[in-house]
Short mmCIF file of N, CA, C and O in Angstrom, two decimals:
data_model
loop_
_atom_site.label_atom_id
_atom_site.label_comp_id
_atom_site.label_asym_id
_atom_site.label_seq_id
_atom_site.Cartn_x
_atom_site.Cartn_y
_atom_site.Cartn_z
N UNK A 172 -9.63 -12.89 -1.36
CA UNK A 172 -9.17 -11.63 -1.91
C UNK A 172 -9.11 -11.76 -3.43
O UNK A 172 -8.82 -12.85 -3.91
N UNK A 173 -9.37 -10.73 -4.20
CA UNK A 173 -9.61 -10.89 -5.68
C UNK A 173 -8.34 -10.21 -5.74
O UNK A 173 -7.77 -9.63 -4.82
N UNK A 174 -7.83 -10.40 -7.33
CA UNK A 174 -6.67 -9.94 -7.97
C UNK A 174 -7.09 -8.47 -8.25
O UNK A 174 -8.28 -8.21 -8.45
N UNK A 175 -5.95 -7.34 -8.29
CA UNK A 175 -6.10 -6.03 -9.19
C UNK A 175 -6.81 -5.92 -10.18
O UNK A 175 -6.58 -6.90 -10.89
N UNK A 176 -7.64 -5.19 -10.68
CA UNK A 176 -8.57 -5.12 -12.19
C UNK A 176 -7.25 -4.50 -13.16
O UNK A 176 -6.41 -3.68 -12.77
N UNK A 177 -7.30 -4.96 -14.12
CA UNK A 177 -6.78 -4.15 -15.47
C UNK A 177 -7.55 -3.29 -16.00
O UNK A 177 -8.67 -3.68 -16.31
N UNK A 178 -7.22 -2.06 -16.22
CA UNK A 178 -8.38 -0.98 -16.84
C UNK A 178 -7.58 -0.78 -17.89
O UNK A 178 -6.37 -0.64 -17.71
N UNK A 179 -8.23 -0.71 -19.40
CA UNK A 179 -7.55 0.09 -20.44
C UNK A 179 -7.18 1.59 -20.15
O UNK A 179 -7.78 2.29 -19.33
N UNK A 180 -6.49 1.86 -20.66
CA UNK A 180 -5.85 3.22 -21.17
C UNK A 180 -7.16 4.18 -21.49
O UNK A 180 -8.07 3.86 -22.26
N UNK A 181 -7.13 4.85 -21.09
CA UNK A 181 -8.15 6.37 -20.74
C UNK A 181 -9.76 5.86 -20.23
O UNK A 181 -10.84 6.15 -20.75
N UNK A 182 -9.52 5.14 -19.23
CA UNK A 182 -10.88 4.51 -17.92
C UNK A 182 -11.23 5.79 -17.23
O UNK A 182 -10.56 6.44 -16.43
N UNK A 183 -12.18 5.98 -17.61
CA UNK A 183 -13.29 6.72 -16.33
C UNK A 183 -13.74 5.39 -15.36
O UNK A 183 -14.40 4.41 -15.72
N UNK A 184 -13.15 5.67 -13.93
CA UNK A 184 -13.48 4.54 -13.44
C UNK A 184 -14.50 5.17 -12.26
O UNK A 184 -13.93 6.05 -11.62
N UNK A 185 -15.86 4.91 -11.83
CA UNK A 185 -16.77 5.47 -11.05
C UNK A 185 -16.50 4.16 -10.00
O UNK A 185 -16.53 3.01 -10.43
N UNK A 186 -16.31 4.37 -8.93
CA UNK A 186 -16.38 3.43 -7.42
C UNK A 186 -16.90 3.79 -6.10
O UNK A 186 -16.29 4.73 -5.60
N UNK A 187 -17.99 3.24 -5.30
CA UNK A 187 -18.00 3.99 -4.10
C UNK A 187 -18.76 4.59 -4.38
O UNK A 187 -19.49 4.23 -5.31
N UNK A 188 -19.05 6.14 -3.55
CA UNK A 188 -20.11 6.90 -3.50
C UNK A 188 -19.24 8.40 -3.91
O UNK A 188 -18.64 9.07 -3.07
N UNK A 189 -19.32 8.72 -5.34
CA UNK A 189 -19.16 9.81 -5.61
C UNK A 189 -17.28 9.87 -6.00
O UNK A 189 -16.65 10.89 -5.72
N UNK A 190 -16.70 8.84 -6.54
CA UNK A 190 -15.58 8.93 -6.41
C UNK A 190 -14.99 8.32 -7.75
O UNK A 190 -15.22 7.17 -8.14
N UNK A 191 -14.37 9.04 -8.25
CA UNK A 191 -14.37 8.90 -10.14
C UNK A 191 -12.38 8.95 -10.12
O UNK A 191 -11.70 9.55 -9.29
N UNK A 192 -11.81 8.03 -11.40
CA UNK A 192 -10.64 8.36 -11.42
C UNK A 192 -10.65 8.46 -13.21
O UNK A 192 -11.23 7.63 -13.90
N UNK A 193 -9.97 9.47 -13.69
CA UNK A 193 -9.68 9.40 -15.15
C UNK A 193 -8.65 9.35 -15.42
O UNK A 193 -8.00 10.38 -15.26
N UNK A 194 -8.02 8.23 -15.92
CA UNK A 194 -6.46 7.78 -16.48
C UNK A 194 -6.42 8.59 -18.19
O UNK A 194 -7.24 8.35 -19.08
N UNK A 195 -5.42 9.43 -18.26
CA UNK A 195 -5.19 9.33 -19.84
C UNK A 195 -4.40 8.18 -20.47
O UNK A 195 -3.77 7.18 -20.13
N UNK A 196 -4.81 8.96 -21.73
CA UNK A 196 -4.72 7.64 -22.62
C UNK A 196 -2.90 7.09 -22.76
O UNK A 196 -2.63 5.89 -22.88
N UNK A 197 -1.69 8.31 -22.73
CA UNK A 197 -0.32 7.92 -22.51
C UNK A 197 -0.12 6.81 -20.90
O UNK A 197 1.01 6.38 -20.68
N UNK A 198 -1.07 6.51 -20.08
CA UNK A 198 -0.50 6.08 -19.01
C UNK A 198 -0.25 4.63 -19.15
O UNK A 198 -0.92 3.90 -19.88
N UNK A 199 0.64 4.30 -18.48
CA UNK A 199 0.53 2.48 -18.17
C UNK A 199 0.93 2.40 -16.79
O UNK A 199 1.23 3.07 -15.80
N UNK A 200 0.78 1.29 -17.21
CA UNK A 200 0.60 0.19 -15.90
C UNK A 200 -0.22 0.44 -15.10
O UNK A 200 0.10 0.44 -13.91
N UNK A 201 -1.67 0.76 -15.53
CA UNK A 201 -2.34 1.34 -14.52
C UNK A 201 -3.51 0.02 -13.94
O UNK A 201 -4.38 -0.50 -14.63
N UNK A 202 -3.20 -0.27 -12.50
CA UNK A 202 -3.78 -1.27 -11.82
C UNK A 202 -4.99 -0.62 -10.50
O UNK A 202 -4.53 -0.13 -9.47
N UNK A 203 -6.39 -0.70 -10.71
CA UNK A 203 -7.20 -0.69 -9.61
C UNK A 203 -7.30 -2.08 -8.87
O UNK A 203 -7.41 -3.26 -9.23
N UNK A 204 -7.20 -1.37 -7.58
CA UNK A 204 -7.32 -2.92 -6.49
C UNK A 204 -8.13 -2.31 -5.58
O UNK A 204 -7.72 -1.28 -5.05
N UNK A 205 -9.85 -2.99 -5.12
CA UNK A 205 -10.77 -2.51 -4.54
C UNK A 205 -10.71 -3.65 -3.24
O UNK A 205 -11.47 -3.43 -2.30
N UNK A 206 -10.04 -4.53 -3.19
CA UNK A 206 -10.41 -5.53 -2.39
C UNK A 206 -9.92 -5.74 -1.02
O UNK A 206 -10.37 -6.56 -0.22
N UNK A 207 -8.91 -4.87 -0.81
CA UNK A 207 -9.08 -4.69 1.33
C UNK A 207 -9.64 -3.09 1.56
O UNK A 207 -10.02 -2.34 0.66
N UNK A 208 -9.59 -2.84 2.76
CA UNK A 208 -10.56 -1.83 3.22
C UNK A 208 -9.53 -0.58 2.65
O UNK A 208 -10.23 0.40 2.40
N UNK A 209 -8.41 -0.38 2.43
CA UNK A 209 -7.43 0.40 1.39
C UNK A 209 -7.93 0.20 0.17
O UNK A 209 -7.83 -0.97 -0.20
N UNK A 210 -8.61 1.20 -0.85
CA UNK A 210 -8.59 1.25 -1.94
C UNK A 210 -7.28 1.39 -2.77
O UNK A 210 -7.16 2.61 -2.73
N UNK A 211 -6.01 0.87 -3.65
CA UNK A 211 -5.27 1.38 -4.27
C UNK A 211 -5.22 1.10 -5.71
O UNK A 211 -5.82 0.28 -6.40
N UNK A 212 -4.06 2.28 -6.09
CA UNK A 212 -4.46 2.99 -7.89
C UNK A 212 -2.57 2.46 -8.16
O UNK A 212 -1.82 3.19 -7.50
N UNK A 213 -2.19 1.92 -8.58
CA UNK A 213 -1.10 2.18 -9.09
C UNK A 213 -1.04 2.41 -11.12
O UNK A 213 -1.60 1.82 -12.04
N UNK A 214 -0.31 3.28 -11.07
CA UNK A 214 0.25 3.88 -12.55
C UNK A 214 1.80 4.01 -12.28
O UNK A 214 2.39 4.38 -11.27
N UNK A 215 2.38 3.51 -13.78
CA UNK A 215 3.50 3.89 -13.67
C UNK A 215 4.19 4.93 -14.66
O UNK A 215 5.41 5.08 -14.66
N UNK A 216 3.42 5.59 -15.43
CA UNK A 216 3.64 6.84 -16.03
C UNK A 216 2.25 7.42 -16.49
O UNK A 216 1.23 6.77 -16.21
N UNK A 217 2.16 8.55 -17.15
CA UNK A 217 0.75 9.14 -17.43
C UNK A 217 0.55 10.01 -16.36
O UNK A 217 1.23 10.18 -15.34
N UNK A 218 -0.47 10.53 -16.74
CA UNK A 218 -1.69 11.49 -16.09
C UNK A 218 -2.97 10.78 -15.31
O UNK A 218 -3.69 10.04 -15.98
N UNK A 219 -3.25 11.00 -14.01
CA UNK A 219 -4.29 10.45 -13.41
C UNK A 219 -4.96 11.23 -12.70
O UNK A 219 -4.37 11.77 -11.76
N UNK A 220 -6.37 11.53 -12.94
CA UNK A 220 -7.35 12.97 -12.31
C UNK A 220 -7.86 12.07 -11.32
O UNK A 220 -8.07 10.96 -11.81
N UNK A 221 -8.19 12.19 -9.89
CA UNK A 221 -8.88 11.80 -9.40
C UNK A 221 -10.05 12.47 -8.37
O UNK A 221 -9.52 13.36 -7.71
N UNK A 222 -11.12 12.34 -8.12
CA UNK A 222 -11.80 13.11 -7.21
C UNK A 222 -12.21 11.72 -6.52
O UNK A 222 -12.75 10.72 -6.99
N UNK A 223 -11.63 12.09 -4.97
CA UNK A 223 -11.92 10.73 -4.06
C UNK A 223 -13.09 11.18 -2.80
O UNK A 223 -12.81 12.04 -1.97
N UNK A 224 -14.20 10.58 -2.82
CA UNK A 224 -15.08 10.72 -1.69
C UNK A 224 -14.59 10.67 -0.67
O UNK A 224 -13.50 10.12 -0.84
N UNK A 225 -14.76 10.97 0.65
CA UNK A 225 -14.31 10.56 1.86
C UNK A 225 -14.50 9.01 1.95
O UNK A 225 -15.41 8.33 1.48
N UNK A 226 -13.15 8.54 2.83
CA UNK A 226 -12.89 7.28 2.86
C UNK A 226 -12.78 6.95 4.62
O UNK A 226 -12.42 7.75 5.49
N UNK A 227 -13.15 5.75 4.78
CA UNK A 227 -13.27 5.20 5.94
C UNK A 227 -11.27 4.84 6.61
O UNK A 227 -10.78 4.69 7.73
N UNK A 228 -10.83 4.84 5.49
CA UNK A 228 -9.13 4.44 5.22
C UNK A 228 -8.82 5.12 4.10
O UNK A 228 -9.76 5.36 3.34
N UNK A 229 -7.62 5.53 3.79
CA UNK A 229 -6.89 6.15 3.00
C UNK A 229 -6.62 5.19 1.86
O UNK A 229 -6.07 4.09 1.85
N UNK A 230 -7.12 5.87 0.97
CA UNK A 230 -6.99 5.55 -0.42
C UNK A 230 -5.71 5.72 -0.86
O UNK A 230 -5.19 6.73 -0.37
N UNK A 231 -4.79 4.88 -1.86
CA UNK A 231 -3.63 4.74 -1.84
C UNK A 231 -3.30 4.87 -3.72
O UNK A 231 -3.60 4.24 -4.73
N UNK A 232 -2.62 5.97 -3.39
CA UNK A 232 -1.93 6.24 -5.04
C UNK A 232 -0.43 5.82 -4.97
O UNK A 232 0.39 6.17 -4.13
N UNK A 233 -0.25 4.95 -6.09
CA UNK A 233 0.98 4.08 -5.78
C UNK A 233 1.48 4.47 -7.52
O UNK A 233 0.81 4.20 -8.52
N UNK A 234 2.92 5.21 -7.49
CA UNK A 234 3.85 5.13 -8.54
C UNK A 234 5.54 4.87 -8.15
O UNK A 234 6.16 4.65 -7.11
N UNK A 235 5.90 5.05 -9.63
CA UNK A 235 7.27 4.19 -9.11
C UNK A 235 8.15 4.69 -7.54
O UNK A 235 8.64 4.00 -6.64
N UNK A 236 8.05 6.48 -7.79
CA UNK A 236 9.24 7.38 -7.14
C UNK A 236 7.98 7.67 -5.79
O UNK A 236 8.37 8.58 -5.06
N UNK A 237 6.72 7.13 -5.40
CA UNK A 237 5.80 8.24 -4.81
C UNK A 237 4.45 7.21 -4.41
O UNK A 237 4.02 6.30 -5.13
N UNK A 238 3.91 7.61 -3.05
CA UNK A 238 2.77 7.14 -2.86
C UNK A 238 2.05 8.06 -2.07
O UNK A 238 2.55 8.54 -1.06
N UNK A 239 0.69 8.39 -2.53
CA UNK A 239 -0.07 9.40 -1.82
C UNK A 239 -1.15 8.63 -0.87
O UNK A 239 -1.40 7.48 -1.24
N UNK A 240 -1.72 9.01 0.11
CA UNK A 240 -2.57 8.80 0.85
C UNK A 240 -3.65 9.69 0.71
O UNK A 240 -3.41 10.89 0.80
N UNK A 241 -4.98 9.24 0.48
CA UNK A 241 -5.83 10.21 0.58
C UNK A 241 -7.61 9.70 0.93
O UNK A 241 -8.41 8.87 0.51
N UNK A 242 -7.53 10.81 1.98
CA UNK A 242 -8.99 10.24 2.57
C UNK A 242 -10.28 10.96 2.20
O UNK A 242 -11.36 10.70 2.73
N UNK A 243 -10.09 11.95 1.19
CA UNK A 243 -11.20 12.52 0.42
C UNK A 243 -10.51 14.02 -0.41
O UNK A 243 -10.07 15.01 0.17
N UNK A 244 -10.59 13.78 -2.04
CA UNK A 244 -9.99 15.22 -2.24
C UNK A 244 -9.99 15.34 -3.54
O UNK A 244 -10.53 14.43 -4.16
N UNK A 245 -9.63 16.04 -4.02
CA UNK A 245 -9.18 16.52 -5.78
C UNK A 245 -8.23 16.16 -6.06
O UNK A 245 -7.56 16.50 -5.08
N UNK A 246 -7.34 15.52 -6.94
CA UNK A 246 -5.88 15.89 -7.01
C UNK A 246 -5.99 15.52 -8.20
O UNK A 246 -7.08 15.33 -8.74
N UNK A 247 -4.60 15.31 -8.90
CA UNK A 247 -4.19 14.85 -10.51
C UNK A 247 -2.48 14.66 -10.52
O UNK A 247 -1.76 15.64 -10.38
N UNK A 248 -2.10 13.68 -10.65
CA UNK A 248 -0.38 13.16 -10.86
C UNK A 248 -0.33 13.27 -12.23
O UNK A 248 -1.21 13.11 -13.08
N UNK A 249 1.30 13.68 -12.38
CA UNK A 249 1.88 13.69 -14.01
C UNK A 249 2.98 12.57 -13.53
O UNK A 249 3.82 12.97 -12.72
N UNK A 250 3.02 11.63 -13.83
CA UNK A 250 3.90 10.38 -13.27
C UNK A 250 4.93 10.33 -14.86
O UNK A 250 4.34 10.17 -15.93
N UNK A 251 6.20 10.47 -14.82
CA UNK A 251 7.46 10.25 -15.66
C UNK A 251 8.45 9.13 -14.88
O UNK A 251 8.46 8.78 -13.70
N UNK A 252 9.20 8.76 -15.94
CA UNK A 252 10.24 8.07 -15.26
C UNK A 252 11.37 8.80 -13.93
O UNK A 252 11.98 8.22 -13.02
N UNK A 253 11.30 10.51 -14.37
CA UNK A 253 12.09 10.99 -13.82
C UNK A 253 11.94 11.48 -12.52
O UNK A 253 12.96 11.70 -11.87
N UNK A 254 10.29 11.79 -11.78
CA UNK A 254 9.51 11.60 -10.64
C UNK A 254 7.64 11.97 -11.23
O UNK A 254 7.06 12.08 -12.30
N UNK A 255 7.29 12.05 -9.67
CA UNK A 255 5.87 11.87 -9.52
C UNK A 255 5.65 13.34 -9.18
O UNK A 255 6.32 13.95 -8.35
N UNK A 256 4.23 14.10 -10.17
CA UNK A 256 3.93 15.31 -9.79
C UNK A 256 2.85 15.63 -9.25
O UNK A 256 2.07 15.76 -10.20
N UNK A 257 2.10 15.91 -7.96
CA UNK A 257 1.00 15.75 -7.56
C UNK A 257 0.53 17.17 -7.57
O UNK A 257 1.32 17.97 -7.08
N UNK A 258 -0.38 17.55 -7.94
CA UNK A 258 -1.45 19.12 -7.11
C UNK A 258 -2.87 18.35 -6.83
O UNK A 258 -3.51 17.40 -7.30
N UNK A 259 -3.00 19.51 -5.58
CA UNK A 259 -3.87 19.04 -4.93
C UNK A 259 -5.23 20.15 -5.02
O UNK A 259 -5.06 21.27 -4.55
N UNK A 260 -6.38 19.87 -5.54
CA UNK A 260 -7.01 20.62 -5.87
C UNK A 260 -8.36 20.94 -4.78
O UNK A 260 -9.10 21.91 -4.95
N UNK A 261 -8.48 20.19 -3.93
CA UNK A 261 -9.66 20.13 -2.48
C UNK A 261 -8.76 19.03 -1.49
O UNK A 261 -8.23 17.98 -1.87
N UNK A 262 -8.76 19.48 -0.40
CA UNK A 262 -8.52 18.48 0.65
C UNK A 262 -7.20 18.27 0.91
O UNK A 262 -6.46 19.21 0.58
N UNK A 263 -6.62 17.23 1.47
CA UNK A 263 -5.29 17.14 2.14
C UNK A 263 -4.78 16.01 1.59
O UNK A 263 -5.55 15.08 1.82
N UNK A 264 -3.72 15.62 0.90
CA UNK A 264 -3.09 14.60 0.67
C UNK A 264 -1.50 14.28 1.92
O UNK A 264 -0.67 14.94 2.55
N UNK A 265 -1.79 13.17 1.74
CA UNK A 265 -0.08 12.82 2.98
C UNK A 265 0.79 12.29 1.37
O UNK A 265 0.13 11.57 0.61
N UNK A 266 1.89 12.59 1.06
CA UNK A 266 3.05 12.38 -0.27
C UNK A 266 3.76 11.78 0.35
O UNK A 266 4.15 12.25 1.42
N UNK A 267 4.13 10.77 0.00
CA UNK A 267 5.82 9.69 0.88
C UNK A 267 6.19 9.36 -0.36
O UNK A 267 5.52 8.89 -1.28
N UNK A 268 7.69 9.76 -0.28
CA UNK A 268 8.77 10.04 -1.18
C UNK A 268 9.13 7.86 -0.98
O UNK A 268 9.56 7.36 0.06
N UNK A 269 8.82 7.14 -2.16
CA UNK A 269 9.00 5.78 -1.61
C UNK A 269 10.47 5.44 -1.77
O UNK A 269 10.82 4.27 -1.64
N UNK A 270 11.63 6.68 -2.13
CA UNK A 270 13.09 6.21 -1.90
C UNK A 270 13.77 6.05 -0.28
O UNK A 270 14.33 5.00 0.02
N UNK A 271 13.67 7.07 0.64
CA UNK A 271 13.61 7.03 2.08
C UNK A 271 12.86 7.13 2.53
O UNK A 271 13.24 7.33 3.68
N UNK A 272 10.98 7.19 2.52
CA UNK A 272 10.07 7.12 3.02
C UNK A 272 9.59 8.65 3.22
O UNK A 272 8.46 9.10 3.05
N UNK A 273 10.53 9.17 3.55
CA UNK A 273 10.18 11.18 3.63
C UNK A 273 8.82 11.77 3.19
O UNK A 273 8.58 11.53 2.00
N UNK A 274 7.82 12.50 3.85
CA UNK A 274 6.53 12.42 3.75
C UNK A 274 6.14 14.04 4.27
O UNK A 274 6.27 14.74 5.27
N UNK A 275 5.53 14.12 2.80
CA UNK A 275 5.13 15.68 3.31
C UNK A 275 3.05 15.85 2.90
O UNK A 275 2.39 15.62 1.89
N UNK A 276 2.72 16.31 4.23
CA UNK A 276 0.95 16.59 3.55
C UNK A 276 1.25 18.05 2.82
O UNK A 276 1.93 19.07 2.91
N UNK A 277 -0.13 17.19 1.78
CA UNK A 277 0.18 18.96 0.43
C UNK A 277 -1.57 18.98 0.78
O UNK A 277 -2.48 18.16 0.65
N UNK A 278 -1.44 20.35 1.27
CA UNK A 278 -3.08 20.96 1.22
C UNK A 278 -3.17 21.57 -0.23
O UNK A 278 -2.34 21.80 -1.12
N UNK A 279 -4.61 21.74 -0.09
CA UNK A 279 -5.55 22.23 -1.72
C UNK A 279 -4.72 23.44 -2.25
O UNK A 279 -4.16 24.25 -1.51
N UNK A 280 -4.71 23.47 -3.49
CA UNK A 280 -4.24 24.51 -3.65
C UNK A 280 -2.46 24.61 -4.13
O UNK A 280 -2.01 25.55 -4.77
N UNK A 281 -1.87 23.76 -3.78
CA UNK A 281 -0.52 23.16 -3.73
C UNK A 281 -0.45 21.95 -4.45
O UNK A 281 -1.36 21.15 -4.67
N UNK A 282 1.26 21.91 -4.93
CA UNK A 282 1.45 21.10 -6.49
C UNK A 282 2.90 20.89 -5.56
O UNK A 282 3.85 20.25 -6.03
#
């Protein structure tokens, strides 16, 4: 198993077939990990656009207050210390609240 990649601050990162993530440039801690059959993104503040191809497994957006699941879609997080803001712009995301686990799917269209 390989370690997480470090991406600088505002990465267009292309992976996969058709599946792009753009970090702005305020974010940190932002870690890509391609190496089990779960793709995951963790950021711990900033802005993160992502358009995810369909996935064989759910692709995993990981911040401090929040983790999304997503198996093909549009979305974009505004991640603060104070919580995690997701809209969902194509497709279905599953949201788990990572303080009691509490988990709501946000269809397209919904923030």
């Amino acid at each position: 198993m390989t370690a997480p990649t470090p991406y600088t601050i505002h990465d267009n990162v292309a992976f996969g077939f058709l599946s792009l993530i753009d970090v702005d440039p305020g974010a940190s801690e932002f870690m890509l990990d391609l190496s089990g059959a779960s793709k995951r993104v963790r950021v711990a503040r900033g802005t993160v656009m992502a358009s995810v191809a369909p996935q064989a497994e759910p692709m995993l957006f990981v911040t401090p207050q929040a983790e999304a699941k997503v198996l093909g879609t549009e979305l974009d997080f505004g991640i603060q210390a104070s919580g995690t803001r997701l809209s969902v712009h194509s497709g279905k995301v599953n949201f788990v609240r990572s303080s009691d686990k509490a988990s709501v799917d946000v269809n397209a269209g919904f923030t």
